[in-house]
Coordinates of C-alpha atoms and ligand atoms in Angstrom, one line a residue:
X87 CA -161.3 -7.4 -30.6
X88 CA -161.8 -4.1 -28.2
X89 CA -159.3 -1.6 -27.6
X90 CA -158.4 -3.2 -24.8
X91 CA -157.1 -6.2 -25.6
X92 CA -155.1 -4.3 -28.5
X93 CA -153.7 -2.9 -25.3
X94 CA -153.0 -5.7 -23.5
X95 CA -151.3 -7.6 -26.5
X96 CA -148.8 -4.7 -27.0
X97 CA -148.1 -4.8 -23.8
X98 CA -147.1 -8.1 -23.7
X99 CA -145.1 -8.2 -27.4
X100 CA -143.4 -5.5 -25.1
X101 CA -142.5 -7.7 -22.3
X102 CA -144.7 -5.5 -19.9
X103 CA -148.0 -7.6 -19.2
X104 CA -148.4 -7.6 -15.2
X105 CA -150.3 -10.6 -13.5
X106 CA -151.2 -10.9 -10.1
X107 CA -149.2 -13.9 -8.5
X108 CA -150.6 -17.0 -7.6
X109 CA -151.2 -18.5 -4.4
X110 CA -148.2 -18.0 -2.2
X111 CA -145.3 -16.3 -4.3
X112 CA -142.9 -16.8 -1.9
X113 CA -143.5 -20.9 -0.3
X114 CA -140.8 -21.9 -0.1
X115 CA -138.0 -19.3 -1.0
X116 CA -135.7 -16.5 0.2
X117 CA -138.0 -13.7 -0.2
X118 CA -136.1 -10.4 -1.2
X119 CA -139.7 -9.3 -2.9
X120 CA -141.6 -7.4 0.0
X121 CA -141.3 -3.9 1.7
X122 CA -141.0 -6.1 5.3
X123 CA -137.9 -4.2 5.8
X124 CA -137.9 -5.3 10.1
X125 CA -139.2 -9.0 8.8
X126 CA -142.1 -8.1 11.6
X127 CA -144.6 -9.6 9.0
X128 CA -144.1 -13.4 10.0
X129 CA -143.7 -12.6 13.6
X130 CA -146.4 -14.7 15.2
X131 CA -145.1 -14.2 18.6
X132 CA -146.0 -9.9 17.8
X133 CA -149.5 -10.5 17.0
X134 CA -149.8 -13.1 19.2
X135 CA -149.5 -10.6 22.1
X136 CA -151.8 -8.0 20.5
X137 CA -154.7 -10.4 20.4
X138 CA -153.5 -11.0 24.3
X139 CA -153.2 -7.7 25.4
X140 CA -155.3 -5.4 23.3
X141 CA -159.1 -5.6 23.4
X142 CA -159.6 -3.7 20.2
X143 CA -162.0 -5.9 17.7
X144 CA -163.8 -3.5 15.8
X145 CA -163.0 -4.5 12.3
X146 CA -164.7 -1.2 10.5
X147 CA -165.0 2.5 11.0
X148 CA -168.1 2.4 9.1
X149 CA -167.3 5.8 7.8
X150 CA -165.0 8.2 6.9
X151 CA -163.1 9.9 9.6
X152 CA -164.8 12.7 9.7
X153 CA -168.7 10.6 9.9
X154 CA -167.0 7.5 11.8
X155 CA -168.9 7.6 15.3
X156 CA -165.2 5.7 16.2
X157 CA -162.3 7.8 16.7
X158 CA -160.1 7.3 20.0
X159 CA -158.3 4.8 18.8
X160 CA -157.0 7.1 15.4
X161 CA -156.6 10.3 18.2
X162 CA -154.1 7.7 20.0
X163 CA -152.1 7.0 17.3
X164 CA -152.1 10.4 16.0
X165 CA -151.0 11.5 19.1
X166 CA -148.6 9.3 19.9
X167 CA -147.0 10.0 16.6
X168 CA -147.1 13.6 16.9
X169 CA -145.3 13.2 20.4
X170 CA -142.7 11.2 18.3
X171 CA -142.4 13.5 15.5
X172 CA -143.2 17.0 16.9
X173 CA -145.7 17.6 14.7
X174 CA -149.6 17.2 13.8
X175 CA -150.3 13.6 12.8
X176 CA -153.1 12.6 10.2
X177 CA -153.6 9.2 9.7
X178 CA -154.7 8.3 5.9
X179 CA -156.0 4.6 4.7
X180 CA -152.5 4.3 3.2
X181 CA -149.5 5.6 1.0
X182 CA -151.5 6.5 -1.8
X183 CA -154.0 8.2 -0.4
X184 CA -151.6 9.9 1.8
X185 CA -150.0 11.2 -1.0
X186 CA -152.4 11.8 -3.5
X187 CA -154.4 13.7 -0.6
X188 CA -152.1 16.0 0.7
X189 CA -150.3 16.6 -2.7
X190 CA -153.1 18.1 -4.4
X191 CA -154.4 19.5 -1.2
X192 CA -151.2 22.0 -0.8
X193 CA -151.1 22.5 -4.5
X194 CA -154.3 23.7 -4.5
X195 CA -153.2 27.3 -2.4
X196 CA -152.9 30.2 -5.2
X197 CA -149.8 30.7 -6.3
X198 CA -147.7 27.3 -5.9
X199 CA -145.5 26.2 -7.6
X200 CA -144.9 22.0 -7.0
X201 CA -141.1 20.9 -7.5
X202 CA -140.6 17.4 -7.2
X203 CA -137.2 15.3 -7.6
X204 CA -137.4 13.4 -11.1
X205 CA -137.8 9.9 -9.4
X206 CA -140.8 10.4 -7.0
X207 CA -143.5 7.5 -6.4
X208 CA -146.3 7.6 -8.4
X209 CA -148.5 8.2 -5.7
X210 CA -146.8 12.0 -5.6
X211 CA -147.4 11.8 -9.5
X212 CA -150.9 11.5 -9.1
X213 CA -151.0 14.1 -6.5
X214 CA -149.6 16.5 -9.0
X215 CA -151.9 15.6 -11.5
X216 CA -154.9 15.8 -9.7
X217 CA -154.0 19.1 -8.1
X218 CA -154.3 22.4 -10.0
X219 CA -150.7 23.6 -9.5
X220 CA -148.0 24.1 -11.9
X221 CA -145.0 21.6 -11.1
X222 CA -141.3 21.2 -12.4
X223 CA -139.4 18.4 -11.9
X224 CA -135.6 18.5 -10.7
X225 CA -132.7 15.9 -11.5
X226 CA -132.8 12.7 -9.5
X227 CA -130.8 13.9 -6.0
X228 CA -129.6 17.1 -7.8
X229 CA -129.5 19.8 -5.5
X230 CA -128.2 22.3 -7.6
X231 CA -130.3 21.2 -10.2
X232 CA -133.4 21.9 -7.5
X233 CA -132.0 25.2 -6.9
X234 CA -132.3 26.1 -10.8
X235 CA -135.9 25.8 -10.7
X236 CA -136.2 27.4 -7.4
X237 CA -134.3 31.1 -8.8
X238 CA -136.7 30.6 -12.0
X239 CA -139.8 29.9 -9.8
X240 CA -139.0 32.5 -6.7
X241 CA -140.6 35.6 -8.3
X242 CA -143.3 34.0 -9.6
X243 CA -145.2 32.1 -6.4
X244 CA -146.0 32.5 -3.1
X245 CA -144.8 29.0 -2.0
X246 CA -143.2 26.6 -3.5
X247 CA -143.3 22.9 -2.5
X248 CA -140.2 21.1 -2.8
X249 CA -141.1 17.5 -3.3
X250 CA -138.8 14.0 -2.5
X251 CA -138.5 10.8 -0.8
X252 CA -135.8 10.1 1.8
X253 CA -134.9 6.4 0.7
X254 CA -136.0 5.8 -3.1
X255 CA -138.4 2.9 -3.3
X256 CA -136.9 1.7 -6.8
X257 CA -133.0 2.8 -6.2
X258 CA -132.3 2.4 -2.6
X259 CA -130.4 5.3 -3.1
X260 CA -130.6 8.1 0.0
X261 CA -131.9 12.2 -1.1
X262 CA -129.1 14.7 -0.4
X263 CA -131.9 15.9 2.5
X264 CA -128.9 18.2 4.1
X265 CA -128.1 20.0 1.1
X266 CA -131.9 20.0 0.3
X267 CA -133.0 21.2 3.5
X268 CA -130.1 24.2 3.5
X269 CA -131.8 25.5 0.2
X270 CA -134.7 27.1 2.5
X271 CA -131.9 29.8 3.8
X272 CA -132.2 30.9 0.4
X273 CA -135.6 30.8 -0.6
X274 CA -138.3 31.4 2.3
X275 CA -141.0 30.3 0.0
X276 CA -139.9 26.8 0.3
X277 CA -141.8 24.2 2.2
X278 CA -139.9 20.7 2.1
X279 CA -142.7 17.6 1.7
X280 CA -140.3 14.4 2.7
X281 CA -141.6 10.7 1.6
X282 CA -140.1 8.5 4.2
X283 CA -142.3 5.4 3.4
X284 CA -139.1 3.2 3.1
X285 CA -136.9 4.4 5.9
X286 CA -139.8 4.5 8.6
X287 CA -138.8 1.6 11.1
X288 CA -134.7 1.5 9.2
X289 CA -133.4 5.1 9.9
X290 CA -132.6 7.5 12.7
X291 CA -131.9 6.0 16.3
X292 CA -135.7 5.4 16.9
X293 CA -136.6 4.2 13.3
X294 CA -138.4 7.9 12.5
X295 CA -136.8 8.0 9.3
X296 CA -133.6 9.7 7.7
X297 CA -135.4 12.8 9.0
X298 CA -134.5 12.0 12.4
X299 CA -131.1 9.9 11.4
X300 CA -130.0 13.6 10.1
X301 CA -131.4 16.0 12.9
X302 CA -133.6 17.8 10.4
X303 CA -136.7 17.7 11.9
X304 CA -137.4 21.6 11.8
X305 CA -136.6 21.9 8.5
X306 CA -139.1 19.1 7.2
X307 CA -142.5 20.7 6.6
X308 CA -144.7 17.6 5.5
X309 CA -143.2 14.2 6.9
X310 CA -145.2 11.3 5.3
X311 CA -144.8 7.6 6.5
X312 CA -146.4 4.8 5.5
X313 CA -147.5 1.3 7.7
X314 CA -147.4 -1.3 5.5
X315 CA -144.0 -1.3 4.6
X316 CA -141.5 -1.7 7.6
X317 CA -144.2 -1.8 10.6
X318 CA -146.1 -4.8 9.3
X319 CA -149.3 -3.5 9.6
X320 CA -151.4 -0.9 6.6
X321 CA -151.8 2.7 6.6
X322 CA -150.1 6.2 6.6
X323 CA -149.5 9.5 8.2
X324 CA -149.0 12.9 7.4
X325 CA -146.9 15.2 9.9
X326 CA -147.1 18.9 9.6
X327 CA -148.2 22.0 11.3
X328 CA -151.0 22.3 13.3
X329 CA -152.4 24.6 10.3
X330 CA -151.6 21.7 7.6
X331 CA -153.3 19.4 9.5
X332 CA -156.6 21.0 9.4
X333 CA -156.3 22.2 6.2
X334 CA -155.5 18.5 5.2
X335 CA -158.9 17.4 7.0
X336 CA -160.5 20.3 4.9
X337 CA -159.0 19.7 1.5
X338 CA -157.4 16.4 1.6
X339 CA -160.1 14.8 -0.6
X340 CA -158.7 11.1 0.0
X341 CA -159.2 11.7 3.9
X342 CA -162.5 13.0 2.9
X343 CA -164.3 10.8 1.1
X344 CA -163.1 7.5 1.6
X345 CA -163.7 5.0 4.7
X346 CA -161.3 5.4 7.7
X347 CA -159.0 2.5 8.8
X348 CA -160.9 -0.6 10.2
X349 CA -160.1 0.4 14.5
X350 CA -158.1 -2.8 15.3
X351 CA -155.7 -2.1 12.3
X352 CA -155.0 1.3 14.0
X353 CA -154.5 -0.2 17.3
X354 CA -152.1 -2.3 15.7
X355 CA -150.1 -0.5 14.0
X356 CA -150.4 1.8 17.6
X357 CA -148.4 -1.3 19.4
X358 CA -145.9 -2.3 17.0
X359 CA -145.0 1.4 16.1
X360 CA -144.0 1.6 20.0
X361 CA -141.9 -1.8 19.7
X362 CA -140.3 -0.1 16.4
X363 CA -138.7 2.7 18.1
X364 CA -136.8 0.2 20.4
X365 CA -135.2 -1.9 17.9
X366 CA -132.1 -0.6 17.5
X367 CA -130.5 -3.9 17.4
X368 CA -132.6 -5.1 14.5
X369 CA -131.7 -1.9 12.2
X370 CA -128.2 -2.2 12.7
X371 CA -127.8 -5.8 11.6
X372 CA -130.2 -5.1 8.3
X373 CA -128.1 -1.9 8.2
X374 CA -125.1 -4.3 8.3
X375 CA -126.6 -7.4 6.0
X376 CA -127.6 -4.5 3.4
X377 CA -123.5 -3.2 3.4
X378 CA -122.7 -7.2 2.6
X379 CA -125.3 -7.2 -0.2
X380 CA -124.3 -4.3 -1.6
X381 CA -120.7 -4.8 -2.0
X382 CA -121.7 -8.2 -3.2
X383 CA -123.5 -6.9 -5.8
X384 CA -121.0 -4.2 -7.2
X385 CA -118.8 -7.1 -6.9
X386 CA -120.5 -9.9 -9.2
X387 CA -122.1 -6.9 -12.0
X388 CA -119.5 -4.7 -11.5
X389 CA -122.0 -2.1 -11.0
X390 CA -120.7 0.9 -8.6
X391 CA -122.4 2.4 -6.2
X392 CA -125.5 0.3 -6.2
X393 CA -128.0 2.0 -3.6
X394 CA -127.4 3.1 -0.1
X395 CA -129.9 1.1 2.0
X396 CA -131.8 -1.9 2.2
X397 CA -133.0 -1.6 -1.6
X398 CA -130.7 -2.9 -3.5
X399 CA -131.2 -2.8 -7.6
X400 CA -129.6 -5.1 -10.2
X401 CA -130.0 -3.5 -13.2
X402 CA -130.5 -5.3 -15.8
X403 CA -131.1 -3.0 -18.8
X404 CA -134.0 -4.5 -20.8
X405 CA -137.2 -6.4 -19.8
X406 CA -136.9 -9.7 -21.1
X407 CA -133.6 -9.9 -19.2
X408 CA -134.6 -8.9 -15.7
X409 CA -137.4 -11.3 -16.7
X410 CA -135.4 -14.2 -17.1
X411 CA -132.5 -13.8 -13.9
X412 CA -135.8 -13.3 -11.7
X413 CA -136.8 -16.8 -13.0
X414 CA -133.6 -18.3 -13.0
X415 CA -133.4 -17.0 -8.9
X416 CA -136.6 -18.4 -8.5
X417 CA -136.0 -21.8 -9.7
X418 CA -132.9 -21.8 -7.2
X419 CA -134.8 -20.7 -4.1
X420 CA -135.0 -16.7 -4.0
X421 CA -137.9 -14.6 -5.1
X422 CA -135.9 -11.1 -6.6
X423 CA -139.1 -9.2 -8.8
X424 CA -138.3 -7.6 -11.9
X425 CA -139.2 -3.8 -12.4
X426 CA -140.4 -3.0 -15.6
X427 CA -141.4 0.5 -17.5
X428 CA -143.6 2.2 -16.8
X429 CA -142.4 1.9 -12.8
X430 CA -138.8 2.5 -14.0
X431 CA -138.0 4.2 -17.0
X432 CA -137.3 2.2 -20.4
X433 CA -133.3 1.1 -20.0
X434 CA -133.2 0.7 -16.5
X435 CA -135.3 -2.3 -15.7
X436 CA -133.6 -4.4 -13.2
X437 CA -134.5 -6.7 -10.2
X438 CA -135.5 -5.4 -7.0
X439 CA -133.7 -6.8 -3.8
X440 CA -135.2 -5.8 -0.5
X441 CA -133.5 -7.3 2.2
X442 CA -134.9 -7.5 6.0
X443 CA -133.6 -7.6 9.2
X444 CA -135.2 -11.6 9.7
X445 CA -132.4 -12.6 7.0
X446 CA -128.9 -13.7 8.0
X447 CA -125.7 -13.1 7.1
X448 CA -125.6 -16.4 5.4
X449 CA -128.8 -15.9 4.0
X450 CA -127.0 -12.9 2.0
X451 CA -124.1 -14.9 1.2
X452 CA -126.5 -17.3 -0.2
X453 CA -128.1 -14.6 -2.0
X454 CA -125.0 -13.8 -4.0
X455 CA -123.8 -17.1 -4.6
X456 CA -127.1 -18.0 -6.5
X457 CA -127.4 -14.9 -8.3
X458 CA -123.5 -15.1 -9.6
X459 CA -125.0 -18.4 -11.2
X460 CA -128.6 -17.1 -12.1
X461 CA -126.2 -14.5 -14.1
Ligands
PLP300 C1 -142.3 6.3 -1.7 C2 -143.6 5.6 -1.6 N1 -144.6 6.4 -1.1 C3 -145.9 5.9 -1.0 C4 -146.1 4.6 -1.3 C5 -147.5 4.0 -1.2 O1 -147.7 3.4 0.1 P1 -148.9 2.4 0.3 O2 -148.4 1.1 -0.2 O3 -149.1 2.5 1.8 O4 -150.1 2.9 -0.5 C6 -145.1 3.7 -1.8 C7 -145.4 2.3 -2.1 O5 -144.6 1.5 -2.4 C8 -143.8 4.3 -1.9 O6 -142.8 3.5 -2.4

């Protein structure tokens, strides 16, 4: 036997052996497993009028951005996103990339110093790691644990890059981005990097993210969003200065040296970004639908405090457990994934709830009716 099926067999005595899902997942049930936050996804009648109206069909680039003989329709979006945000746009092929690029990219100045909340995706994870700077990691939403490392790390750096997501993909729970952002009075060498990928399209009055919900758009230094989650399409941006921008295109080795976005996926995401910012109605009833959920939740577990957004977690404190409510749900009509380590850490395995605006109020009652059973 090779190493790697040594591997794979601990991994599975461990209760940890991923598979990729067959066929269609979801046939058939309630589907509280995707990042479909605005349920755009299934919205024939959207792409419907893209293939209508837009007359975008070039599915590849050919090349990376800065090769591809196509760019106007990446320049649109960019610029319409800066107009949006205020900022510089820069479109990478996705989250990770997004991520991964720009994290190491910054870190790579002399003298930085990377502070990152404990909890951050590990797209950010690999950014550190790829990067050459030190990092330190604070206390999930701890602000005065942040500010700890930022009096040990002030006389030591010339910047240092405070790391963390606005909504957290695994908690649902919301960064204390006021207190966070009020720590730069304090420390000038602080640039604040803000992960919105799961509140782009849900938060703030034109779905820009908590960012915009909170009016802290001049504190934010490096906005990241992400396409594939609430704006049904694939993709990512980073928003900065004018300066990060083209050092991203400089350093950003992810923007660099991998193919750009096929054109008609940009134009996409282009048209039902615009859409986005006008569905106010849509984020108030998930915002609504998600208040239902969560007090159901607290309710059946007796949890408290469950999450603070669309996200909702049921923990479920072991593997094998959140393993066998997710099959029990499933065998009553609603797909609920469990998390395992290593994407949560050992104890707090749970199921994953993500609810979206397409679902109904007695969808949700539904919801918690079957999982009061399923547990
Ligand atoms: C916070 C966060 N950032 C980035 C990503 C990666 O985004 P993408 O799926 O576009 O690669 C994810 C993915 O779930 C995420 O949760």
């Amino acid at each position: 036997m090779s190493v790697y099926s040594d591997i794979l067999d601990r991994y599975e005595s461990e209760g940890r052996l991923r598979h990729i899902p067959d066929g269609d997942a979801a046939a058939g049930l309630l589907d509280c497993s995707t990042n479909d936050y605005l349920g755009l996804a299934a919205r024939a009648d959207i792409a419907d009028e893209f293939l209508r109206l837009v007359p975008e069909r070039r599915f590849t680039s050919g090349a990376s951005r800065l090769l591809a003989s196509v760019q106007q329709p990446y320049g649109e979006l960019e610029e319409y996103l800066g107009s949006l945000y205020g900022k510089s746009v820069l479109l990478f092929n996705s989250g990770y990339h997004a991520n991964t690029g720009a994290v190491s990219a910054l870190g790579s100045a002399p003298h930085t110093v990377i502070v990152a909340d404990k909890l951050v995706h590990a797209s950010i994870i690999d950014g550190i790691t790829l990067g050459k700077a030190p990092y330190v990691r604070f206390r999930h939403n701890d602000a005065a644990s942040l500010r700890r490392l930022l009096e040990k790390h002030d006389g030591g750096s010339d910047r240092m890059i405070v790391v963390v997501e606005s909504i957290y993909s695994m908690d649902g729970d919301v960064a204390p981005l006021r207190e966070i952002a009020a720590l730069k009075r304090d420390f000038p060498k602080m640039l604040l990097y803000v992960d919105e990928a799961h509140a782009i399209g849900v938060r703030g009055c034109r779905g820009l993210g908590v960012t915009e919900e909170l009016g802290l758009e001049a504190d934010v230094d490096i906005l990241v969003g992400t396409f594939g989650k609430a704006c049904a399409s694939a993709g990512a941006f980073v928003a900065g200065s004018a300066e990060i921008r083209d050092f991203l295109v400089n350093s950003a080795r992810s923007f660099i040296f991998s193919t750009a976005l096929p054109p008609v996926n940009v134009a996409f995401t282009r048209f039902i970004f615009e859409k986005i910012t006008s569905m106010t109605a849509e984020r108030a009833h998930l915002d609504s639908i998600s208040a239902i959920f969560r007090s159901g939740v607290e309710r059946i577990t007796g949890q408290k405090n469950v999450s603070q957004s669309q996200i909702v977690p049921l923990m479920a404190g072991c593997n094998a457990r959140a393993v066998a409510i997710s099959s029990e749900l499933r065998r009553r009509g609603v797909l609920a994934l469990p998390i395992r380590r290593p994407t949560v850490p050992p104890g707090t395995e749970r199921l994953r709830f993500s609810l979206n605006a397409g679902m109904t109020e007695t969808d949700v009652d539904m919801i918690l009716t079957l999982l009061k059973e399923a547990i």
